[in-house]
Coordinates of N, CA and C in Angstrom, one line a residue:
M1 N 144.0 115.0 117.1 CA 142.8 114.7 116.5 C 142.8 114.0 115.2
L2 N 144.0 114.6 114.5 CA 143.8 114.1 112.9 C 144.4 112.5 113.1
G3 N 145.6 112.7 113.7 CA 146.0 111.1 114.2 C 145.1 110.1 114.5
Y4 N 144.0 110.6 115.5 CA 143.2 109.5 115.5 C 142.3 109.4 114.4
L5 N 141.7 110.2 114.0 CA 141.0 109.9 112.8 C 141.5 109.2 111.9
E6 N 142.6 109.5 111.3 CA 143.7 108.9 110.4 C 143.6 107.5 110.9
Q7 N 143.8 107.0 111.9 CA 143.8 105.7 112.7 C 142.7 105.0 112.4
L8 N 141.6 105.6 112.6 CA 140.3 105.0 112.5 C 140.1 104.6 110.7
K9 N 140.4 105.5 110.1 CA 140.2 105.5 108.7 C 141.0 103.8 108.0
Q10 N 142.4 104.2 108.7 CA 143.2 102.9 108.4 C 142.6 101.5 108.8
D11 N 142.2 101.7 110.0 CA 141.5 100.4 110.6 C 140.1 100.1 110.1
G12 N 139.5 100.7 109.2 CA 138.5 100.5 108.5 C 137.2 100.7 109.5
K13 N 137.4 101.5 110.4 CA 136.3 101.7 111.4 C 135.5 103.0 111.5
L14 N 135.2 103.1 110.1 CA 134.7 104.4 109.8 C 133.3 104.7 110.7
D15 N 132.8 103.6 111.2 CA 131.6 104.0 112.0 C 131.7 104.5 113.4
E16 N 133.1 104.6 113.5 CA 133.6 105.4 115.0 C 133.9 106.9 114.6
F17 N 133.8 107.2 113.4 CA 134.4 108.7 113.1 C 132.9 109.5 113.7
P18 N 133.3 110.6 114.4 CA 132.6 111.5 115.2 C 131.5 112.0 113.7
D19 N 130.4 112.6 114.4 CA 129.3 113.3 113.5 C 129.8 114.8 113.7
Y20 N 130.5 115.2 114.5 CA 130.9 116.5 114.7 C 132.2 116.6 115.0
V21 N 133.0 117.7 114.7 CA 134.3 118.2 115.2 C 134.0 119.5 115.5
L22 N 134.5 120.0 116.7 CA 134.9 121.4 117.1 C 136.2 121.7 117.3
I23 N 136.7 122.7 116.5 CA 138.0 122.9 116.8 C 138.0 124.5 116.9
D24 N 139.3 124.8 117.7 CA 140.0 126.2 117.8 C 140.7 126.5 116.6
M25 N 140.5 127.7 116.0 CA 141.2 128.4 115.1 C 142.7 128.4 115.3
H26 N 143.3 128.5 116.7 CA 144.7 128.3 117.0 C 144.9 127.0 117.7
L27 N 145.0 126.0 117.0 CA 145.7 124.8 117.5 C 147.1 124.8 118.2
S28 N 147.3 123.8 119.0 CA 148.6 124.0 119.7 C 149.6 123.5 118.4
D29 N 149.2 122.4 117.6 CA 150.4 121.9 116.7 C 150.3 122.4 115.5
M30 N 149.0 123.2 114.9 CA 148.8 123.8 113.9 C 147.7 124.8 113.6
D31 N 147.6 125.5 112.5 CA 146.2 126.3 112.4 C 145.2 125.5 112.0
A32 N 144.1 126.2 112.3 CA 142.9 125.6 111.5 C 142.6 125.2 110.3
L33 N 143.2 126.2 109.5 CA 143.1 126.0 108.1 C 144.1 124.9 107.5
T34 N 145.2 124.7 108.4 CA 146.0 123.6 107.8 C 145.3 122.3 108.2
F35 N 144.6 122.1 109.5 CA 143.8 121.0 109.8 C 142.7 120.9 108.9
L36 N 142.4 121.9 108.4 CA 141.0 121.5 107.2 C 141.4 121.1 106.0
T37 N 142.8 121.4 105.6 CA 143.2 121.0 104.4 C 143.4 119.6 104.7
R38 N 144.3 119.1 105.7 CA 144.4 117.8 106.0 C 143.1 116.7 106.2
F39 N 142.4 117.4 106.9 CA 141.0 116.9 107.0 C 140.4 116.5 105.9
E40 N 140.4 117.2 105.0 CA 139.5 117.4 103.8 C 140.2 116.2 103.0
Q41 N 141.6 115.9 102.8 CA 141.9 114.8 102.1 C 141.8 113.7 102.8
L42 N 141.6 113.6 104.1 CA 141.3 112.5 105.0 C 139.9 111.8 104.8
V43 N 138.8 112.8 104.4 CA 137.6 112.4 104.6 C 137.2 112.1 103.0
V44 N 138.0 111.9 102.4 CA 137.7 111.9 100.7 C 136.9 110.6 100.8
N45 N 135.6 110.3 100.0 CA 135.1 109.0 100.0 C 134.3 108.4 101.1
I46 N 134.3 109.2 102.2 CA 133.7 108.9 103.4 C 132.6 110.0 103.8
E47 N 131.4 109.6 104.7 CA 130.6 110.6 104.9 C 131.2 111.3 106.1
T48 N 131.4 112.6 106.0 CA 132.0 113.7 106.5 C 131.3 114.6 107.7
P49 N 132.2 114.3 109.0 CA 131.6 115.2 110.1 C 131.3 116.5 109.9
E50 N 130.6 116.9 110.4 CA 130.5 118.5 110.5 C 131.4 119.2 111.3
V51 N 131.8 120.3 110.8 CA 133.1 120.8 111.4 C 132.8 122.2 112.3
F52 N 132.7 122.6 113.4 CA 132.6 123.8 113.8 C 133.7 124.6 114.3
I53 N 134.0 125.8 114.0 CA 135.3 126.4 114.3 C 134.9 127.4 115.2
L54 N 135.8 127.4 116.2 CA 135.8 128.7 117.2 C 137.1 129.6 117.1
S55 N 136.7 130.7 117.3 CA 138.0 131.9 117.0 C 137.5 133.2 118.3
S56 N 138.8 133.5 118.3 CA 138.9 134.4 119.5 C 138.9 136.0 118.7
S57 N 139.1 135.6 116.9 CA 138.9 136.4 116.4 C 138.2 136.8 115.5
G58 N 137.4 138.2 114.9 CA 136.0 138.0 114.2 C 136.7 138.7 112.8
S59 N 138.0 138.1 112.3 CA 138.4 138.1 111.1 C 137.7 137.6 110.0
K60 N 137.1 138.3 109.2 CA 136.7 138.2 108.1 C 137.4 137.1 107.2
K61 N 138.6 137.4 106.8 CA 139.4 137.1 105.9 C 139.5 135.4 106.5
S62 N 139.9 135.2 107.8 CA 139.8 133.7 108.1 C 138.5 132.9 108.2
R63 N 137.6 133.5 108.4 CA 136.0 133.0 108.4 C 135.9 132.5 106.8
D64 N 136.2 133.5 106.0 CA 136.0 133.4 104.5 C 136.7 132.0 104.1
L65 N 137.9 132.0 104.4 CA 138.8 130.8 103.9 C 138.3 129.6 104.7
A66 N 137.8 129.6 106.0 CA 137.4 128.3 106.3 C 136.2 128.0 106.0
M67 N 135.2 128.8 105.7 CA 133.8 128.6 105.1 C 133.8 128.3 103.9
Q68 N 135.1 128.0 103.2 CA 135.1 127.6 101.6 C 134.9 125.8 102.1
Y69 N 135.4 125.3 102.8 CA 135.3 124.1 103.2 C 133.9 123.3 103.1
S70 N 133.4 122.3 102.5 CA 131.9 122.5 102.4 C 131.2 121.8 103.8
F71 N 132.4 121.1 104.7 CA 132.0 120.4 105.9 C 132.2 121.5 106.7
V72 N 132.6 122.4 106.6 CA 132.6 123.6 108.0 C 131.2 124.1 108.0
S73 N 130.7 123.9 109.3 CA 129.1 124.5 109.2 C 129.1 125.7 109.8
A74 N 129.8 126.0 110.7 CA 129.9 127.4 111.3 C 131.4 127.8 111.9
Y75 N 131.4 129.1 111.8 CA 132.5 129.6 112.4 C 132.0 130.6 113.4
L76 N 132.4 130.3 114.6 CA 131.9 131.0 115.7 C 133.1 132.0 116.5
K77 N 132.7 133.1 117.3 CA 133.5 134.0 117.9 C 133.2 133.4 119.2
K78 N 134.2 133.2 119.8 CA 134.3 133.0 121.5 C 134.1 134.3 122.2
P79 N 133.5 133.9 123.3 CA 133.1 132.7 124.0 C 132.0 132.4 123.5
V80 N 131.7 131.1 123.3 CA 130.2 130.5 122.9 C 129.6 129.8 124.0
P81 N 128.6 130.2 124.2 CA 128.1 129.6 125.2 C 127.5 128.0 124.9
P82 N 127.7 127.2 125.9 CA 127.6 125.6 125.7 C 126.4 125.4 125.1
D83 N 125.1 126.3 125.5 CA 123.9 125.8 124.9 C 123.7 126.4 123.5
F84 N 124.6 127.1 122.7 CA 124.5 127.7 121.5 C 124.9 126.2 120.5
I85 N 126.1 125.5 121.1 CA 126.6 124.3 120.4 C 125.7 123.2 120.5
E86 N 124.6 123.0 121.5 CA 123.7 122.1 121.2 C 122.5 122.4 120.3
V87 N 122.4 123.8 120.1 CA 121.3 124.2 118.9 C 122.0 124.1 117.8
L88 N 123.5 124.0 117.4 CA 124.0 123.6 116.3 C 123.7 122.2 115.9
I89 N 124.0 121.6 116.9 CA 124.0 119.9 116.8 C 122.5 119.4 116.5
A90 N 121.8 120.1 117.2 CA 120.4 120.1 117.0 C 119.8 120.3 115.7
G91 N 120.7 121.1 114.8 CA 120.4 121.0 113.3 C 119.3 122.1 113.0
R92 N 119.7 123.3 114.0 CA 118.9 124.4 113.7 C 119.9 125.5 112.9
S93 N 119.4 126.1 112.0 CA 120.5 127.3 111.2 C 120.6 128.4 112.0
V94 N 121.8 128.4 112.6 CA 122.2 129.7 113.8 C 123.6 129.8 113.3
D95 N 123.7 131.1 112.9 CA 125.2 131.6 112.8 C 125.6 132.8 113.3
D96 N 126.8 132.7 114.3 CA 127.1 134.0 115.1 C 128.3 134.5 114.4
S97 N 128.5 134.4 112.8 CA 129.7 134.6 112.5 C 129.6 136.3 111.6
P98 N 130.7 136.8 111.5 CA 130.5 138.5 111.1 C 130.4 138.1 109.9
H99 N 129.4 139.2 109.1 CA 129.1 139.3 107.7 C 129.7 140.2 107.1

């Protein structure tokens, strides 16, 4: 995913950037926090997509770390019903995160 976004930026195709990014806390090649750090560097000076994080863990520490990024809109515990994602994208303020 990052490689694709980096290529879009390098090619000047910023209009092709997604509006939303949905990632799992445990990616196959890196963890979500590493992704978020690299993503933050990538989106400097461009309109930033909203990021939704999915996790099988209700870890408050992980949630707090992820939510420090201004572009992270939600930290959701799996399983998340598909219609819930639609609600998030529709712009309603819904949060399934542990407090």
